[in-house]
Amino acid sequence: AAATVPPPTVTADGVAIRLEANLERAEDVPALLEAGAEGIGLFRSEFLLAERSPERLTEERQFEIYRDLLISVAPRRVTVRTFDLDERQLSRWSGRDRRDQRPGRRGLRLGLAHPDVLRTQLRALLRAAPLGQLRVMFPFVTSVEEMRMATAVVRDVADELGRPGAVPVGAMVEVPSAALAADLLARESAFFTVGTNDLIQYTLAVDRTDERVSDLYEPLHPAVVRLLRLVRRAATRTRIDVSVCGEMASDPAMIGLLIGLGFREFSMTPSAIPMARRLIQDVHVS
């Protein structure tokens, strides 16, 4: 039932672990409820653009989608990631001049470069926030300055709507610069979500989709493990929540390691949750 949040999964020695779901489409909510997810740890909002033209994805339409999503899983927590697009995807979606494209603009960088798109999405999100337990997360954060600029936009939109302090705002840690500055970034963030897929790719300079080097994609590389530990420690010291999403979170061989590194919240494909739950119940933390 949507009305009752399932209890956390508990390790063999009694440590509570929170399991949430990654979601791309609101239609997948039944799968999330069936799997017993404690919330939505990552709603990939850019998938809304794959299904609609920009003219149809107005502020009002976005508000309705977020409202329905929050209501359908209430009282569970919902973390919506703002559009994670690159310049090529944005120009295809919005009909913007392709000559304006530069490599390296993606996620939050791109949102800050196109504040009209970002503000429209934030207005819709903040309007929907009172109807559930919403958190807003910025993708591909690369610096403390970016996070400050983004949270200033949120404050501005919230003031416009007369809803100051309406939602917790967090950072997705998925590039080495964010992980290495996690102690500074944590002071500007209400929570962290570690996107392990990109973090591994950018740390090891390995494109997972390039079969010539994909065998070098190594989640257990010492550099990756050290970055994960840095992020977790920064979050703990600053007393903010930190969760792990990405394939590592649902990999049976990795979840024990991540719990050993101190992570207590994970977000994964709904279908991976039952297996993760069984594994966690056999894990001894101490």
Coordinates of C-alpha atoms in Angstrom, one line a residue:
A1 CA 0.0 0.0 0.0
A2 CA 1.2 3.5 -0.8
A3 CA 0.1 4.9 2.5
T4 CA 2.6 3.0 4.7
V5 CA 6.3 3.2 4.2
P6 CA 8.0 -0.2 4.6
P7 CA 10.5 -0.5 7.5
P8 CA 14.2 -0.2 6.7
T9 CA 16.1 -3.3 5.8
V10 CA 18.3 -4.4 8.7
T11 CA 21.7 -6.1 8.6
A12 CA 22.4 -9.4 10.5
D13 CA 23.8 -7.3 13.4
G14 CA 20.9 -4.7 13.5
V15 CA 22.1 -1.8 11.3
A16 CA 19.3 -0.1 9.4
I17 CA 19.8 0.3 5.6
R18 CA 17.4 2.5 3.5
L19 CA 16.5 1.1 0.1
E20 CA 15.0 3.5 -2.5
A21 CA 14.3 3.2 -6.2
N22 CA 15.6 4.9 -9.3
L23 CA 12.7 5.9 -11.5
E24 CA 12.5 7.3 -15.1
R25 CA 8.7 7.3 -15.6
A26 CA 5.8 7.9 -13.3
E27 CA 4.2 4.8 -14.7
D28 CA 6.8 2.7 -12.9
V29 CA 5.5 3.7 -9.5
P30 CA 3.6 0.4 -9.0
A31 CA 6.8 -1.6 -9.5
L32 CA 8.5 0.6 -6.8
L33 CA 5.6 0.0 -4.4
E34 CA 5.6 -3.7 -5.1
A35 CA 9.4 -4.0 -4.5
G36 CA 8.9 -2.3 -1.1
A37 CA 11.1 0.8 -1.8
E38 CA 11.2 3.3 1.0
G39 CA 11.0 6.2 -1.6
I40 CA 12.3 7.5 -4.9
G41 CA 16.1 8.1 -4.5
L42 CA 16.5 9.4 -8.0
F43 CA 13.7 10.6 -10.4
R44 CA 15.4 11.2 -13.7
S45 CA 13.3 14.2 -14.8
E46 CA 15.1 14.5 -18.2
F47 CA 13.1 11.5 -19.4
L48 CA 10.0 13.8 -19.4
L49 CA 11.7 15.6 -22.4
A50 CA 12.1 12.3 -24.3
E51 CA 8.3 12.0 -24.4
R52 CA 7.2 15.5 -25.0
S53 CA 8.1 18.6 -27.0
P54 CA 9.1 21.6 -25.0
E55 CA 5.9 23.4 -25.9
R56 CA 4.0 20.6 -24.2
L57 CA 6.3 20.5 -21.1
T58 CA 5.2 23.8 -19.7
E59 CA 5.5 24.8 -16.1
E60 CA 1.9 23.7 -15.6
R61 CA 2.4 20.3 -17.2
Q62 CA 5.6 19.7 -15.1
F63 CA 3.7 20.8 -11.9
E64 CA 1.0 18.2 -12.7
I65 CA 3.5 15.4 -13.3
Y66 CA 5.5 16.2 -10.0
R67 CA 2.2 16.6 -8.1
D68 CA 0.9 13.2 -9.2
L69 CA 4.2 11.5 -8.5
L70 CA 4.4 12.9 -5.0
I71 CA 0.8 11.9 -4.2
S72 CA 1.2 8.4 -5.7
V73 CA 4.1 7.5 -3.3
A74 CA 3.2 9.6 -0.3
P75 CA 4.3 9.6 2.5
R76 CA 7.5 8.3 0.9
R77 CA 10.4 10.6 0.1
V78 CA 10.9 11.7 -3.5
T79 CA 14.2 13.0 -4.8
V80 CA 13.8 14.7 -8.2
R81 CA 17.0 15.4 -10.2
T82 CA 16.7 18.5 -12.3
F83 CA 17.3 17.9 -16.1
D84 CA 20.6 16.1 -16.7
L85 CA 21.1 17.1 -20.3
D86 CA 24.1 18.0 -22.4
E87 CA 24.2 20.8 -25.0
R88 CA 23.4 18.5 -27.9
Q89 CA 20.3 17.1 -26.2
L90 CA 19.1 20.6 -25.2
S91 CA 19.4 22.0 -28.7
R92 CA 17.5 19.0 -30.1
W93 CA 14.8 19.4 -27.5
S94 CA 14.5 23.2 -27.5
G95 CA 15.3 24.1 -31.0
R96 CA 18.1 26.4 -29.8
D97 CA 20.9 27.4 -32.1
R98 CA 23.4 24.5 -32.4
R99 CA 26.2 27.0 -32.9
D100 CA 25.8 27.8 -29.3
Q101 CA 27.1 24.4 -28.3
R102 CA 30.3 23.9 -26.5
P103 CA 31.7 20.7 -25.1
G104 CA 31.6 20.1 -21.4
R105 CA 28.3 21.8 -20.6
R106 CA 26.0 19.3 -19.0
G107 CA 23.7 19.0 -16.0
L108 CA 23.9 21.9 -13.6
R109 CA 26.4 23.8 -15.7
L110 CA 23.9 23.8 -18.6
G111 CA 21.0 24.7 -16.3
L112 CA 22.9 27.7 -15.0
A113 CA 23.7 28.7 -18.6
H114 CA 20.0 28.5 -19.5
P115 CA 18.3 29.9 -16.4
D116 CA 14.8 30.0 -18.1
V117 CA 14.7 26.2 -18.4
L118 CA 16.0 25.7 -14.8
R119 CA 13.7 28.3 -13.2
T120 CA 10.6 26.9 -15.0
Q121 CA 11.4 23.4 -13.6
L122 CA 12.2 24.7 -10.1
R123 CA 8.9 26.7 -10.0
A124 CA 6.9 23.6 -11.0
L125 CA 8.8 21.5 -8.3
L126 CA 8.4 24.0 -5.5
R127 CA 4.7 24.4 -6.3
A128 CA 4.2 20.6 -6.0
A129 CA 6.4 20.3 -2.9
P130 CA 3.6 20.8 -0.3
L131 CA 1.8 17.7 -1.6
G132 CA 4.5 15.2 -0.5
Q133 CA 8.0 14.8 0.8
L134 CA 10.1 16.4 -2.0
R135 CA 13.9 16.8 -2.3
V136 CA 15.5 18.6 -5.2
M137 CA 18.9 17.4 -6.5
F138 CA 21.3 19.1 -9.0
P139 CA 23.2 16.8 -11.4
F140 CA 26.8 16.9 -12.4
V141 CA 27.9 19.4 -9.8
T142 CA 31.6 20.2 -10.4
S143 CA 32.3 23.0 -7.9
V144 CA 31.1 24.7 -4.7
E145 CA 30.5 27.9 -6.6
E146 CA 28.0 26.1 -9.0
M147 CA 26.1 24.8 -6.0
R148 CA 26.0 28.2 -4.4
M149 CA 24.6 29.7 -7.6
A150 CA 22.0 26.9 -7.9
T151 CA 20.8 27.2 -4.3
A152 CA 20.5 31.0 -4.8
V153 CA 18.2 30.3 -7.8
V154 CA 16.1 28.0 -5.6
R155 CA 15.9 30.6 -2.9
D156 CA 14.9 33.3 -5.4
V157 CA 12.1 31.1 -6.9
A158 CA 10.9 30.1 -3.5
D159 CA 10.7 33.7 -2.4
E160 CA 8.8 34.5 -5.7
L161 CA 6.3 31.8 -4.7
G162 CA 6.2 32.8 -1.1
R163 CA 7.6 29.4 -0.1
P164 CA 11.0 30.1 1.5
G165 CA 12.9 27.0 2.8
A166 CA 10.4 24.8 1.0
V167 CA 12.6 21.8 0.1
P168 CA 16.0 20.3 0.9
V169 CA 18.4 20.8 -2.0
G170 CA 21.2 18.3 -2.6
A171 CA 24.2 17.7 -4.9
M172 CA 24.9 14.7 -7.1
V173 CA 28.5 13.7 -6.6
E174 CA 29.6 12.1 -9.9
V175 CA 32.9 13.9 -10.9
P176 CA 36.2 13.7 -9.0
S177 CA 36.3 17.5 -8.4
A178 CA 33.0 17.2 -6.4
A179 CA 34.2 14.2 -4.5
L180 CA 37.6 15.8 -3.6
A181 CA 35.9 19.0 -2.4
A182 CA 33.1 17.1 -0.7
D183 CA 33.9 18.7 2.7
L184 CA 33.3 22.1 1.2
L185 CA 30.3 21.0 -1.0
A186 CA 28.6 19.5 2.1
R187 CA 28.3 22.9 3.7
E188 CA 26.2 24.1 0.7
S189 CA 24.1 20.9 0.4
A190 CA 21.2 19.4 2.4
F191 CA 22.3 15.9 1.1
F192 CA 24.6 14.0 -1.3
T193 CA 23.8 11.3 -3.8
V194 CA 26.8 9.6 -5.2
G195 CA 26.4 8.7 -8.9
T196 CA 28.9 5.8 -9.2
N197 CA 28.6 5.2 -12.9
D198 CA 30.0 8.6 -13.9
L199 CA 32.3 8.9 -10.9
I200 CA 34.1 5.7 -12.0
Q201 CA 34.1 6.7 -15.6
Y202 CA 35.6 10.2 -15.0
T203 CA 38.0 9.0 -12.3
L204 CA 39.5 6.3 -14.5
A205 CA 39.1 8.1 -17.9
V206 CA 37.2 5.1 -19.2
D207 CA 34.1 5.4 -21.4
R208 CA 31.9 2.4 -20.4
T209 CA 30.3 2.4 -23.9
D210 CA 33.7 2.1 -25.7
E211 CA 34.4 -1.7 -25.8
R212 CA 38.2 -1.0 -26.5
V213 CA 38.6 0.3 -22.9
S214 CA 35.4 -1.0 -21.1
D215 CA 37.4 -3.8 -19.4
L216 CA 39.3 -1.0 -17.6
Y217 CA 36.1 0.2 -15.9
E218 CA 36.8 -1.0 -12.4
P219 CA 34.5 -0.1 -9.5
L220 CA 37.0 -1.5 -7.0
H221 CA 39.9 0.6 -8.2
P222 CA 41.7 2.1 -5.2
A223 CA 41.1 5.6 -6.5
V224 CA 37.3 5.0 -6.7
V225 CA 37.2 3.5 -3.2
R226 CA 39.1 6.4 -1.7
L227 CA 36.8 9.0 -3.4
L228 CA 33.8 7.1 -2.0
R229 CA 35.2 7.1 1.5
L230 CA 36.0 10.9 1.2
V231 CA 32.4 11.7 0.3
R232 CA 30.9 9.5 3.0
R233 CA 33.2 11.1 5.7
A234 CA 32.4 14.6 4.5
A235 CA 28.7 13.9 4.7
T236 CA 29.0 12.3 8.2
R237 CA 31.0 15.2 9.6
T238 CA 28.6 17.7 8.2
R239 CA 25.6 15.6 9.4
I240 CA 23.9 15.4 6.0
D241 CA 22.4 12.3 4.4
V242 CA 24.3 10.5 1.7
S243 CA 23.1 7.8 -0.6
V244 CA 24.6 5.8 -3.5
C245 CA 22.8 5.3 -6.8
G246 CA 24.3 3.8 -9.9
E247 CA 25.0 0.2 -10.8
M248 CA 27.4 -0.3 -7.8
A249 CA 24.4 0.2 -5.4
S250 CA 22.6 -2.9 -6.7
D251 CA 25.6 -5.0 -7.5
P252 CA 25.6 -8.0 -5.1
A253 CA 29.4 -8.0 -5.0
M254 CA 29.6 -4.3 -4.1
I255 CA 26.8 -3.6 -1.6
G256 CA 28.7 -5.2 1.3
L257 CA 31.8 -3.1 0.5
L258 CA 29.7 0.1 0.4
I259 CA 28.1 -0.7 3.7
G260 CA 31.6 -1.4 5.0
L261 CA 32.6 2.1 3.8
G262 CA 29.8 3.5 5.9
F263 CA 27.0 4.1 3.4
R264 CA 23.5 3.4 4.8
E265 CA 21.2 4.6 1.9
F266 CA 21.0 3.1 -1.6
S267 CA 18.9 3.8 -4.6
M268 CA 18.5 1.3 -7.4
T269 CA 16.2 -0.1 -10.1
P270 CA 13.0 -1.4 -8.4
S271 CA 13.6 -4.9 -9.6
A272 CA 17.0 -5.1 -7.8
I273 CA 15.6 -4.2 -4.4
P274 CA 14.4 -7.7 -3.3
M275 CA 17.8 -9.2 -4.0
A276 CA 19.6 -6.3 -2.3
R277 CA 17.3 -6.8 0.8
R278 CA 18.2 -10.5 1.0
L279 CA 21.9 -9.8 0.8
I280 CA 21.8 -7.0 3.4
Q281 CA 20.1 -9.2 5.9
D282 CA 23.2 -11.5 5.8
V283 CA 25.7 -8.7 6.2
H284 CA 27.6 -8.1 9.4
V285 CA 28.7 -4.5 9.8
S286 CA 31.0 -5.0 12.8

